[in-house]
Amino acid sequence: MHYEASVSRSLRIPPPCQTFALRRHPSVQRRQICEWECTNGQDAVILKKLLQRLFFGILLRNSHVFRIEHPNPPFSQSFISLYKRIGMQSNSEGRADLMTDRSEPETLSLAAPLTRGRRLAIFAALMIGEFLYGWAWNSVDVLRPFQRTALGLSLVQAGSTYSAQGAGALIGAVMIGQLADRFGRRLVLAAIISGYGLSLLAGLLVASYPQLLMQRFLLGMFAGGVFPVGVSIYVNLFEEGFRGRVAGTLNACFSFSIVALGLALGRLGGHDWHLLLWLGGVPPLILAVVMLLLIPAGSSVDRHHVRSAEKLPVRELFHATVRRQTLLLAAMTGLNFFGYQAYSGWLTTYLTDTRGLSAAVAGDLVAWQFAGNIAGGFVWGWAADRYGRRFNAIGFLIAAAAILVYLAMPTNMLLFRLVGLVYGAMLCSSVIWGPWLAELYPPHLRSTAASIFNWGRIISFFAPLITGFLADRYGLTAPMASAAVAFTIAAIIWLKQRETLPSRTPASDIPIPPPIDPSFVVDIPPRTPAS
């Protein structure tokens, strides 16, 4: 569809700028791009100032073509009145200042849409990749006793391997997400899949504690890129109304990898635990090649047709129009990680020390929460597709209530199982965060935006210190109850953010051009023909 109209006469902009086109690009579903084209540099500067003042969005430029790409559902397809004038600034030579080629975003050609069979094949490969990623990530816990014995590590040294892996994941999520948005998701995804496979195999060569820390750090760095890059790929594979169920399915694949790893440990661990490294390290190398074959280079799944104008795409997340949103989302994910560490991290200790249960019984109760997490992923994925992304914030509120009930109720196995099941099911309402974070920002920033989820790990690093301090002074109940506060605040922040499911987006969420301060407007001097 293509719309064209004259600019309001009060603008008095030179002829090359007196029309604008509003059209839908085939690779941007349910989004519209407002596009203006100028024929000379002076008009380009005038129009750039105008667009920056009138619209909430990301300003992209290639040559003399300007685009405002809205992260919201499409704004009105009717005539948009441009009713104020802006000035033109020139340099000492009397020519308008232009953006340099180095700062101009690159526009890519639009590729043909993928067939349904190709899209399903890519999603199947993503499911396998999520399973293998879960195997590699959770091997740090499963193999800890064996590596501790083999290397003669203390309990503190053995536990620090997870910290090294978590630090690598945080760095990987931030950096790799940006690389995917800038250079393409296809190559980056293949690199990180083969990277965590090779890093897991490197565990076969580890012979000292420093080597183990380095191996886990590298594995975490590659694994940290799986979430943001994977999200940006399946968000481009499926419509908004199906992405929640996709996220729930991938969540289940990750959870089932933990079950498979535990079963494999029971059958093979007694023979040679190194076999678990081979089983988890070799398949990713094959899968990386498959990904390169399945994802066409230059397709909408590989990269958006417009690249970021910033060398570091993360800087666009702190643009004045979205800075507050980005900071609130980072705080929300941090509270999520803090709440999980404060409650789930101490649960086994609470059940054995405070409630006096055996380790076997405590493990059984924790398993009920794990079962709730798997089932809840499917339910909350469907709910987010049906009722909107913000609807799932209810899950955090119920999880907070379940925590308080769990800590206050008498020691009863049936009640512990039921409340634990509810807590586990409610906690994974955040399964929609991946697609939702990607939808809150322009398509060319989807990998970078999804990485916000992992920014919260910074807070989780301090959670054991804070909760440990509270546990020493007030007992385990106090720090575990603080998780309910964290989840409640996170839910409030969640509800304050924008809805991105089109069918649930209120009219108030659609951006309206704000008025221009008349004091900013200066007269445009008469144009003289070039000699």
Short mmCIF file of C-alpha atoms in Angstrom, two decimals:
data_model
loop_
_atom_site.label_atom_id
_atom_site.label_comp_id
_atom_site.label_asym_id
_atom_site.label_seq_id
_atom_site.Cartn_x
_atom_site.Cartn_y
_atom_site.Cartn_z
CA MET A 1 0.00 0.00 0.00
CA HIS A 2 1.22 3.50 -0.80
CA TYR A 3 0.00 6.84 0.45
CA GLU A 4 1.07 10.28 -0.68
CA ALA A 5 -0.03 13.72 0.37
CA SER A 6 1.11 17.30 0.34
CA VAL A 7 2.82 18.81 3.32
CA SER A 8 0.97 21.58 5.15
CA ARG A 9 1.54 24.90 3.43
CA SER A 10 2.55 26.54 6.70
CA LEU A 11 5.80 24.61 6.51
CA ARG A 12 7.00 26.49 3.44
CA ILE A 13 9.60 23.79 2.75
CA PRO A 14 11.20 23.88 -0.72
CA PRO A 15 9.54 21.82 -3.47
CA PRO A 16 11.65 18.65 -3.21
CA CYS A 17 10.29 18.12 0.31
CA GLN A 18 6.63 18.79 -0.36
CA THR A 19 5.48 15.19 -0.50
CA PHE A 20 5.89 12.19 1.71
CA ALA A 21 5.19 8.49 1.26
CA LEU A 22 3.75 6.17 3.89
CA ARG A 23 4.05 2.55 2.89
CA ARG A 24 4.33 -0.94 4.32
CA HIS A 25 7.50 -2.92 3.68
CA PRO A 26 6.91 -6.66 3.11
CA SER A 27 9.59 -7.70 5.61
CA VAL A 28 8.15 -5.61 8.44
CA GLN A 29 4.93 -7.26 9.56
CA ARG A 30 2.29 -5.02 11.14
CA ARG A 31 4.67 -2.08 11.06
CA GLN A 32 4.83 0.91 8.79
CA ILE A 33 7.67 3.12 7.77
CA CYS A 34 7.16 6.78 7.05
CA GLU A 35 9.58 7.71 4.29
CA TRP A 36 10.63 11.09 2.92
CA GLU A 37 12.97 11.64 0.00
CA CYS A 38 14.90 14.82 -0.77
CA THR A 39 16.94 15.72 -3.81
CA ASN A 40 19.57 17.96 -2.27
CA GLY A 41 21.56 18.37 0.90
CA GLN A 42 19.86 21.52 2.21
CA ASP A 43 16.46 19.90 2.09
CA ALA A 44 17.91 16.83 3.80
CA VAL A 45 19.08 18.86 6.78
CA ILE A 46 15.75 20.67 7.07
CA LEU A 47 13.80 17.45 6.93
CA LYS A 48 16.06 15.70 9.41
CA LYS A 49 15.35 18.39 12.00
CA LEU A 50 11.66 18.24 11.26
CA LEU A 51 11.36 14.50 11.68
CA GLN A 52 13.38 14.46 14.88
CA ARG A 53 11.01 17.03 16.36
CA LEU A 54 7.73 15.57 15.17
CA PHE A 55 7.95 11.86 15.74
CA PHE A 56 8.78 9.30 18.38
CA GLY A 57 10.83 6.69 16.60
CA ILE A 58 14.22 5.78 15.26
CA LEU A 59 15.51 8.06 12.51
CA LEU A 60 17.31 6.14 9.79
CA ARG A 61 18.98 7.65 6.76
CA ASN A 62 20.49 6.39 3.56
CA SER A 63 21.56 8.98 0.98
CA HIS A 64 18.70 11.52 1.01
CA VAL A 65 16.03 9.03 2.07
CA PHE A 66 14.76 9.36 5.63
CA ARG A 67 12.68 6.78 7.45
CA ILE A 68 10.91 6.90 10.77
CA GLU A 69 10.40 3.32 11.88
CA HIS A 70 7.94 3.03 14.71
CA PRO A 71 8.36 0.25 17.30
CA ASN A 72 4.60 0.38 17.86
CA PRO A 73 1.78 -0.95 15.65
CA PRO A 74 1.12 1.20 12.58
CA PHE A 75 0.21 4.81 13.11
CA SER A 76 -2.59 6.38 11.14
CA GLN A 77 -2.58 5.75 7.40
CA SER A 78 -4.32 9.03 6.82
CA PHE A 79 -2.65 12.33 6.10
CA ILE A 80 -0.20 13.41 8.80
CA SER A 81 -0.27 17.16 9.12
CA LEU A 82 3.14 18.79 9.41
CA TYR A 83 2.28 22.21 10.73
CA LYS A 84 5.41 23.98 11.93
CA ARG A 85 8.55 25.32 10.36
CA ILE A 86 12.12 24.65 11.38
CA GLY A 87 15.37 26.38 10.56
CA MET A 88 18.29 25.37 8.42
CA GLN A 89 21.85 25.45 9.73
CA SER A 90 24.77 25.82 7.34
CA ASN A 91 28.50 25.49 7.70
CA SER A 92 31.05 28.20 7.00
CA GLU A 93 30.90 27.51 3.28
CA GLY A 94 27.17 28.07 3.15
CA ARG A 95 26.34 24.41 2.52
CA ALA A 96 24.16 22.29 4.78
CA ASP A 97 25.98 19.87 7.06
CA LEU A 98 25.34 16.24 6.08
CA MET A 99 25.86 12.95 7.88
CA THR A 100 29.11 11.29 6.92
CA ASP A 101 29.10 8.03 5.03
CA ARG A 102 30.59 6.29 8.07
CA SER A 103 27.59 7.21 10.22
CA GLU A 104 24.93 6.38 7.65
CA PRO A 105 23.01 3.16 8.22
CA GLU A 106 23.29 0.64 5.45
CA THR A 107 20.15 -0.32 3.58
CA LEU A 108 19.99 -3.95 2.46
CA SER A 109 17.92 -5.39 -0.34
CA LEU A 110 14.72 -7.17 0.67
CA ALA A 111 14.88 -10.93 0.20
CA ALA A 112 11.96 -13.16 -0.74
CA PRO A 113 9.94 -14.50 2.24
CA LEU A 114 10.82 -17.97 3.50
CA THR A 115 8.53 -20.88 2.78
CA ARG A 116 6.62 -22.49 5.62
CA GLY A 117 8.70 -25.65 5.36
CA ARG A 118 11.93 -23.69 5.63
CA ARG A 119 10.64 -21.77 8.64
CA LEU A 120 9.60 -24.94 10.44
CA ALA A 121 12.96 -26.54 9.68
CA ILE A 122 14.77 -23.54 11.18
CA PHE A 123 12.56 -23.71 14.27
CA ALA A 124 13.26 -27.44 14.66
CA ALA A 125 16.98 -26.67 14.51
CA LEU A 126 16.48 -23.96 17.15
CA MET A 127 14.78 -26.53 19.41
CA ILE A 128 17.75 -28.86 19.07
CA GLY A 129 20.09 -25.96 19.71
CA GLU A 130 18.18 -25.00 22.87
CA PHE A 131 18.44 -28.58 24.13
CA LEU A 132 22.19 -28.70 23.49
CA TYR A 133 22.64 -25.25 25.02
CA GLY A 134 20.85 -26.45 28.16
CA TRP A 135 23.09 -29.53 28.27
CA ALA A 136 26.24 -27.44 28.03
CA TRP A 137 25.08 -24.79 30.50
CA ASN A 138 23.89 -27.15 33.23
CA SER A 139 26.92 -29.42 32.97
CA VAL A 140 28.66 -27.00 35.35
CA ASP A 141 26.42 -28.27 38.18
CA VAL A 142 26.13 -31.90 37.16
CA LEU A 143 29.88 -32.42 36.66
CA ARG A 144 30.99 -30.38 39.69
CA PRO A 145 31.54 -33.38 42.02
CA PHE A 146 33.60 -35.22 39.40
CA GLN A 147 35.75 -32.21 38.52
CA ARG A 148 36.22 -31.38 42.18
CA THR A 149 37.59 -34.86 42.82
CA ALA A 150 39.71 -34.93 39.66
CA LEU A 151 41.34 -31.55 40.31
CA GLY A 152 41.32 -31.61 44.11
CA LEU A 153 39.21 -28.46 44.45
CA SER A 154 37.73 -27.00 47.62
CA LEU A 155 34.00 -26.34 47.89
CA VAL A 156 34.57 -22.63 47.26
CA GLN A 157 36.68 -23.30 44.18
CA ALA A 158 34.16 -25.79 42.80
CA GLY A 159 31.32 -23.31 43.33
CA SER A 160 33.22 -20.47 41.66
CA THR A 161 33.02 -22.24 38.30
CA TYR A 162 29.38 -21.18 38.01
CA SER A 163 30.36 -17.58 38.74
CA ALA A 164 32.93 -17.71 35.94
CA GLN A 165 30.34 -19.13 33.56
CA GLY A 166 27.77 -16.50 34.59
CA ALA A 167 30.26 -13.66 34.07
CA GLY A 168 31.02 -14.95 30.59
CA ALA A 169 27.29 -15.19 29.82
CA LEU A 170 26.72 -11.57 30.76
CA ILE A 171 29.53 -10.35 28.51
CA GLY A 172 28.47 -12.66 25.71
CA ALA A 173 24.84 -11.56 25.82
CA VAL A 174 25.73 -7.87 25.52
CA MET A 175 28.43 -8.20 22.86
CA ILE A 176 27.16 -11.08 20.73
CA GLY A 177 23.65 -9.62 20.48
CA GLN A 178 25.10 -6.46 18.96
CA LEU A 179 27.29 -8.43 16.55
CA ALA A 180 24.21 -10.30 15.33
CA ASP A 181 22.31 -7.07 14.67
CA ARG A 182 25.25 -5.51 12.88
CA PHE A 183 26.70 -8.39 10.85
CA GLY A 184 23.84 -10.87 10.57
CA ARG A 185 22.31 -13.52 12.82
CA ARG A 186 23.06 -16.48 10.56
CA LEU A 187 26.84 -16.38 10.90
CA VAL A 188 26.76 -15.31 14.53
CA LEU A 189 24.37 -18.11 15.51
CA ALA A 190 26.56 -20.72 13.81
CA ALA A 191 29.60 -19.26 15.58
CA ILE A 192 28.09 -19.37 19.06
CA ILE A 193 26.68 -22.90 18.62
CA SER A 194 30.05 -24.25 17.51
CA GLY A 195 31.68 -22.07 20.19
CA TYR A 196 29.87 -23.58 23.16
CA GLY A 197 30.34 -27.04 21.68
CA LEU A 198 34.11 -26.59 21.39
CA SER A 199 34.23 -24.97 24.83
CA LEU A 200 32.49 -27.98 26.35
CA LEU A 201 34.94 -30.33 24.60
CA ALA A 202 37.78 -28.22 26.00
CA GLY A 203 36.79 -29.63 29.38
CA LEU A 204 38.51 -32.85 28.30
CA LEU A 205 41.85 -30.99 28.36
CA VAL A 206 41.38 -29.13 31.66
CA ALA A 207 44.14 -30.06 34.13
CA SER A 208 44.06 -27.23 36.70
CA TYR A 209 41.73 -24.86 38.50
CA PRO A 210 42.66 -21.77 36.41
CA GLN A 211 42.09 -23.75 33.22
CA LEU A 212 38.69 -24.85 34.50
CA LEU A 213 37.70 -21.24 35.21
CA MET A 214 38.80 -20.15 31.74
CA GLN A 215 36.97 -23.04 30.10
CA ARG A 216 33.74 -22.20 31.93
CA PHE A 217 34.10 -18.49 31.19
CA LEU A 218 34.44 -19.15 27.44
CA LEU A 219 31.52 -21.58 27.49
CA GLY A 220 29.40 -18.99 29.29
CA MET A 221 30.37 -16.26 26.83
CA PHE A 222 29.20 -18.29 23.82
CA ALA A 223 26.13 -19.60 25.64
CA GLY A 224 25.16 -16.06 26.67
CA GLY A 225 24.56 -15.20 23.03
CA VAL A 226 22.11 -18.05 22.46
CA PHE A 227 19.12 -16.28 24.00
CA PRO A 228 19.30 -12.86 22.26
CA VAL A 229 20.25 -14.28 18.85
CA GLY A 230 17.74 -17.13 19.06
CA VAL A 231 14.94 -14.77 20.04
CA SER A 232 15.68 -12.39 17.17
CA ILE A 233 15.53 -15.32 14.75
CA TYR A 234 12.23 -16.89 15.81
CA VAL A 235 10.60 -13.47 16.20
CA ASN A 236 11.24 -13.05 12.48
CA LEU A 237 9.97 -16.56 11.73
CA PHE A 238 6.51 -16.24 13.28
CA GLU A 239 3.73 -13.69 13.72
CA GLU A 240 3.19 -11.88 17.02
CA GLY A 241 0.22 -14.09 17.91
CA PHE A 242 2.32 -17.25 17.86
CA ARG A 243 5.60 -16.19 19.44
CA GLY A 244 4.58 -16.89 23.02
CA ARG A 245 3.92 -20.56 22.30
CA VAL A 246 7.22 -20.75 20.44
CA ALA A 247 9.01 -19.35 23.49
CA GLY A 248 7.22 -21.84 25.75
CA THR A 249 8.29 -24.74 23.54
CA LEU A 250 11.93 -23.65 23.60
CA ASN A 251 11.73 -23.26 27.38
CA ALA A 252 10.60 -26.88 27.60
CA CYS A 253 13.53 -27.99 25.41
CA PHE A 254 15.94 -26.33 27.82
CA SER A 255 14.25 -27.98 30.81
CA PHE A 256 14.21 -31.41 29.19
CA SER A 257 17.94 -31.12 28.60
CA ILE A 258 18.42 -31.06 32.37
CA VAL A 259 16.37 -34.24 32.69
CA ALA A 260 18.37 -35.90 29.91
CA LEU A 261 21.65 -34.81 31.49
CA GLY A 262 20.62 -36.31 34.81
CA LEU A 263 19.58 -39.59 33.19
CA ALA A 264 22.82 -39.77 31.21
CA LEU A 265 24.79 -39.12 34.39
CA GLY A 266 23.05 -42.02 36.11
CA ARG A 267 23.85 -44.40 33.27
CA LEU A 268 27.31 -43.21 32.18
CA GLY A 269 28.70 -41.24 35.11
CA GLY A 270 29.83 -44.37 36.90
CA HIS A 271 31.84 -45.47 33.87
CA ASP A 272 33.46 -42.27 32.60
CA TRP A 273 31.98 -38.83 33.16
CA HIS A 274 34.01 -37.48 30.22
CA LEU A 275 31.47 -39.15 27.92
CA LEU A 276 28.99 -36.44 28.92
CA LEU A 277 31.35 -33.85 27.45
CA TRP A 278 31.56 -35.75 24.17
CA LEU A 279 27.77 -36.18 24.00
CA GLY A 280 27.21 -32.48 24.56
CA GLY A 281 30.14 -31.12 22.56
CA VAL A 282 30.07 -32.90 19.21
CA PRO A 283 26.41 -32.40 18.12
CA PRO A 284 26.65 -28.56 18.23
CA LEU A 285 29.44 -28.68 15.65
CA ILE A 286 27.09 -30.48 13.27
CA LEU A 287 24.16 -28.23 14.13
CA ALA A 288 26.19 -25.11 13.33
CA VAL A 289 26.67 -26.31 9.75
CA VAL A 290 22.97 -27.16 9.49
CA MET A 291 22.06 -23.63 10.58
CA LEU A 292 24.23 -22.15 7.84
CA LEU A 293 22.41 -24.30 5.29
CA LEU A 294 18.90 -23.59 6.58
CA ILE A 295 19.04 -19.82 7.08
CA PRO A 296 19.44 -17.96 3.75
CA ALA A 297 22.07 -15.23 3.81
CA GLY A 298 20.51 -11.77 3.62
CA SER A 299 16.99 -12.99 4.45
CA SER A 300 14.76 -11.26 6.99
CA VAL A 301 15.71 -13.97 9.47
CA ASP A 302 19.39 -13.25 8.93
CA ARG A 303 19.25 -9.48 9.24
CA HIS A 304 16.90 -6.54 8.96
CA HIS A 305 16.97 -4.55 5.74
CA VAL A 306 18.24 -1.49 7.62
CA ARG A 307 21.28 -1.71 9.86
CA SER A 308 21.98 0.42 12.90
CA ALA A 309 23.69 3.74 12.32
CA GLU A 310 25.67 3.20 15.53
CA LYS A 311 28.88 1.23 15.71
CA LEU A 312 27.51 -0.16 18.98
CA PRO A 313 23.78 -0.85 18.48
CA VAL A 314 23.28 -0.92 22.26
CA ARG A 315 23.63 2.86 22.22
CA GLU A 316 20.31 3.08 20.40
CA LEU A 317 18.65 1.44 23.39
CA PHE A 318 19.59 4.57 25.35
CA HIS A 319 18.17 7.01 22.83
CA ALA A 320 16.27 9.77 24.62
CA THR A 321 12.91 8.38 23.51
CA VAL A 322 13.50 4.89 24.95
CA ARG A 323 16.13 5.42 27.66
CA ARG A 324 13.67 5.26 30.54
CA GLN A 325 12.06 2.14 29.09
CA THR A 326 15.43 0.42 28.75
CA LEU A 327 16.47 1.21 32.32
CA LEU A 328 13.16 -0.02 33.73
CA LEU A 329 13.36 -3.25 31.75
CA ALA A 330 16.90 -3.85 33.00
CA ALA A 331 15.72 -3.27 36.58
CA MET A 332 12.80 -5.67 36.01
CA THR A 333 15.05 -8.48 34.79
CA GLY A 334 17.46 -7.83 37.67
CA LEU A 335 14.66 -8.15 40.22
CA ASN A 336 13.64 -11.41 38.56
CA PHE A 337 17.12 -12.88 38.96
CA PHE A 338 17.39 -11.55 42.52
CA GLY A 339 14.05 -13.08 43.48
CA TYR A 340 14.99 -16.44 42.02
CA GLN A 341 18.32 -16.51 43.84
CA ALA A 342 16.78 -15.32 47.12
CA TYR A 343 14.12 -18.04 47.18
CA SER A 344 15.08 -20.96 44.95
CA GLY A 345 18.77 -20.64 45.77
CA TRP A 346 18.12 -21.24 49.47
CA LEU A 347 15.17 -23.61 49.19
CA THR A 348 17.05 -26.88 49.71
CA THR A 349 18.92 -25.43 52.68
CA TYR A 350 15.66 -24.12 54.15
CA LEU A 351 13.92 -27.47 53.84
CA THR A 352 16.78 -29.44 55.41
CA ASP A 353 17.97 -27.00 58.10
CA THR A 354 14.86 -25.03 59.07
CA ARG A 355 12.17 -27.63 58.40
CA GLY A 356 14.35 -30.63 59.33
CA LEU A 357 13.60 -32.69 56.21
CA SER A 358 15.99 -35.18 54.66
CA ALA A 359 17.96 -34.36 51.53
CA ALA A 360 15.96 -36.94 49.56
CA VAL A 361 12.63 -35.38 50.55
CA ALA A 362 13.93 -31.89 49.83
CA GLY A 363 15.01 -33.01 46.37
CA ASP A 364 11.56 -34.44 45.72
CA LEU A 365 9.90 -31.14 46.67
CA VAL A 366 12.25 -29.16 44.43
CA ALA A 367 11.39 -31.53 41.57
CA TRP A 368 7.73 -30.52 41.87
CA GLN A 369 8.67 -26.92 41.26
CA PHE A 370 10.71 -28.00 38.25
CA ALA A 371 7.69 -29.90 36.86
CA GLY A 372 5.55 -26.80 37.31
CA ASN A 373 8.07 -24.76 35.38
CA ILE A 374 7.89 -27.05 32.33
CA ALA A 375 4.08 -27.10 32.27
CA GLY A 376 3.79 -23.40 33.02
CA GLY A 377 5.95 -22.47 30.04
CA PHE A 378 3.33 -23.77 27.63
CA VAL A 379 0.43 -22.19 29.51
CA TRP A 380 2.01 -18.75 29.83
CA GLY A 381 3.20 -18.81 26.23
CA TRP A 382 -0.38 -19.38 25.10
CA ALA A 383 -1.68 -16.72 27.51
CA ALA A 384 0.74 -14.11 26.18
CA ASP A 385 -0.41 -14.82 22.62
CA ARG A 386 -4.06 -14.65 23.64
CA TYR A 387 -4.22 -11.85 26.21
CA GLY A 388 -1.06 -9.83 25.62
CA ARG A 389 2.50 -9.67 26.93
CA ARG A 390 1.68 -7.67 30.06
CA PHE A 391 -0.98 -10.16 31.12
CA ASN A 392 1.78 -12.55 32.25
CA ALA A 393 2.78 -10.12 35.01
CA ILE A 394 -0.01 -11.78 37.00
CA GLY A 395 2.24 -14.83 37.23
CA PHE A 396 4.84 -12.88 39.20
CA LEU A 397 2.20 -11.63 41.64
CA ILE A 398 0.90 -15.15 42.22
CA ALA A 399 4.48 -16.44 42.60
CA ALA A 400 5.12 -13.79 45.27
CA ALA A 401 2.01 -14.91 47.17
CA ALA A 402 3.03 -18.57 46.83
CA ILE A 403 6.42 -17.80 48.42
CA LEU A 404 4.80 -16.24 51.48
CA VAL A 405 2.35 -19.13 51.80
CA TYR A 406 5.19 -21.68 51.47
CA LEU A 407 7.19 -20.03 54.26
CA ALA A 408 4.21 -19.63 56.61
CA MET A 409 2.37 -22.94 56.25
CA PRO A 410 3.01 -25.98 58.49
CA THR A 411 5.25 -28.82 57.37
CA ASN A 412 2.94 -30.87 55.19
CA MET A 413 4.24 -32.80 52.18
CA LEU A 414 1.04 -32.47 50.15
CA LEU A 415 0.86 -28.71 50.70
CA PHE A 416 4.57 -28.32 49.95
CA ARG A 417 4.14 -30.15 46.64
CA LEU A 418 1.05 -28.20 45.57
CA VAL A 419 2.37 -24.76 46.51
CA GLY A 420 5.76 -25.62 45.00
CA LEU A 421 4.05 -26.67 41.78
CA VAL A 422 2.15 -23.37 41.66
CA TYR A 423 5.31 -21.36 42.31
CA GLY A 424 7.24 -23.12 39.55
CA ALA A 425 4.39 -22.68 37.07
CA MET A 426 3.92 -18.99 37.90
CA LEU A 427 7.61 -18.14 37.83
CA CYS A 428 8.00 -19.02 34.16
CA SER A 429 5.41 -16.44 33.12
CA SER A 430 8.54 -14.52 32.07
CA VAL A 431 8.93 -16.97 29.19
CA ILE A 432 7.46 -14.24 26.97
CA TRP A 433 10.19 -11.74 27.84
CA GLY A 434 12.38 -12.72 24.90
CA PRO A 435 9.83 -11.92 22.17
CA TRP A 436 8.41 -8.99 24.14
CA LEU A 437 11.79 -7.29 24.58
CA ALA A 438 12.47 -7.72 20.86
CA GLU A 439 9.05 -6.29 19.94
CA LEU A 440 9.53 -3.19 22.10
CA TYR A 441 12.33 -1.95 19.83
CA PRO A 442 12.82 -1.55 16.06
CA PRO A 443 13.47 -4.77 14.09
CA HIS A 444 17.12 -3.96 13.40
CA LEU A 445 17.80 -4.00 17.17
CA ARG A 446 16.04 -7.23 18.08
CA SER A 447 19.12 -9.22 19.17
CA THR A 448 20.48 -6.29 21.17
CA ALA A 449 17.09 -5.66 22.79
CA ALA A 450 16.63 -9.32 23.76
CA SER A 451 20.00 -9.21 25.54
CA ILE A 452 18.43 -6.91 28.17
CA PHE A 453 17.17 -10.11 29.77
CA ASN A 454 20.72 -11.07 30.70
CA TRP A 455 21.63 -7.63 32.03
CA GLY A 456 19.81 -8.60 35.20
CA ARG A 457 22.52 -11.14 35.94
CA ILE A 458 24.59 -8.26 37.30
CA ILE A 459 22.17 -8.01 40.23
CA SER A 460 22.10 -11.79 40.66
CA PHE A 461 25.85 -11.75 41.33
CA PHE A 462 25.17 -9.75 44.51
CA ALA A 463 22.06 -11.67 45.55
CA PRO A 464 23.94 -14.44 47.46
CA LEU A 465 25.89 -11.81 49.41
CA ILE A 466 22.78 -9.82 50.36
CA THR A 467 20.63 -12.83 51.20
CA GLY A 468 23.50 -14.52 53.03
CA PHE A 469 23.92 -11.43 55.23
CA LEU A 470 20.19 -11.40 55.99
CA ALA A 471 20.21 -15.14 56.71
CA ASP A 472 23.01 -14.77 59.27
CA ARG A 473 21.15 -12.00 61.12
CA TYR A 474 17.49 -12.96 60.79
CA GLY A 475 17.42 -16.59 59.61
CA LEU A 476 16.54 -18.01 56.21
CA THR A 477 12.90 -16.95 56.25
CA ALA A 478 13.70 -13.22 55.90
CA PRO A 479 15.88 -13.38 52.75
CA MET A 480 13.54 -15.88 51.13
CA ALA A 481 10.58 -13.60 51.84
CA SER A 482 12.45 -10.74 50.15
CA ALA A 483 11.98 -12.67 46.90
CA ALA A 484 8.24 -11.94 47.14
CA VAL A 485 9.01 -8.22 47.32
CA ALA A 486 11.35 -8.47 44.31
CA PHE A 487 8.79 -10.31 42.17
CA THR A 488 6.05 -7.84 43.14
CA ILE A 489 8.12 -4.81 42.14
CA ALA A 490 9.11 -6.55 38.90
CA ALA A 491 5.45 -7.20 38.13
CA ILE A 492 4.58 -3.52 38.70
CA ILE A 493 7.34 -2.43 36.31
CA TRP A 494 6.13 -5.01 33.81
CA LEU A 495 2.57 -3.69 33.91
CA LYS A 496 3.81 -0.12 33.37
CA GLN A 497 5.45 -0.99 30.04
CA ARG A 498 3.95 -0.94 26.57
CA GLU A 499 1.86 -3.74 25.17
CA THR A 500 3.15 -5.09 21.84
CA LEU A 501 0.54 -7.66 20.85
CA PRO A 502 -1.40 -5.77 18.11
CA SER A 503 -4.83 -7.03 19.12
CA ARG A 504 -4.23 -5.86 22.70
CA THR A 505 -2.57 -2.52 21.98
CA PRO A 506 -4.71 0.40 23.18
CA ALA A 507 -4.91 3.53 21.09
CA SER A 508 -3.06 5.44 23.81
CA ASP A 509 0.04 3.36 23.16
CA ILE A 510 0.28 4.48 19.53
CA PRO A 511 2.68 7.41 19.31
CA ILE A 512 1.23 10.79 18.32
CA PRO A 513 3.47 13.53 16.93
CA PRO A 514 4.13 15.97 19.79
CA PRO A 515 3.75 19.71 19.21
CA ILE A 516 6.82 21.74 18.40
CA ASP A 517 7.84 24.58 20.68
CA PRO A 518 7.34 27.72 18.55
CA SER A 519 10.43 29.28 20.11
CA PHE A 520 12.50 26.61 18.39
CA VAL A 521 11.20 27.63 14.98
CA VAL A 522 13.16 30.20 13.04
CA ASP A 523 12.46 31.65 9.66
CA ILE A 524 13.90 29.91 6.66
CA PRO A 525 15.86 32.39 4.55
CA PRO A 526 14.92 32.73 0.88
CA ARG A 527 16.66 30.25 -1.37
CA THR A 528 18.74 31.63 -4.20
CA PRO A 529 19.36 29.63 -7.35
CA ALA A 530 22.84 28.21 -7.72
CA SER A 531 25.04 30.12 -10.11
#
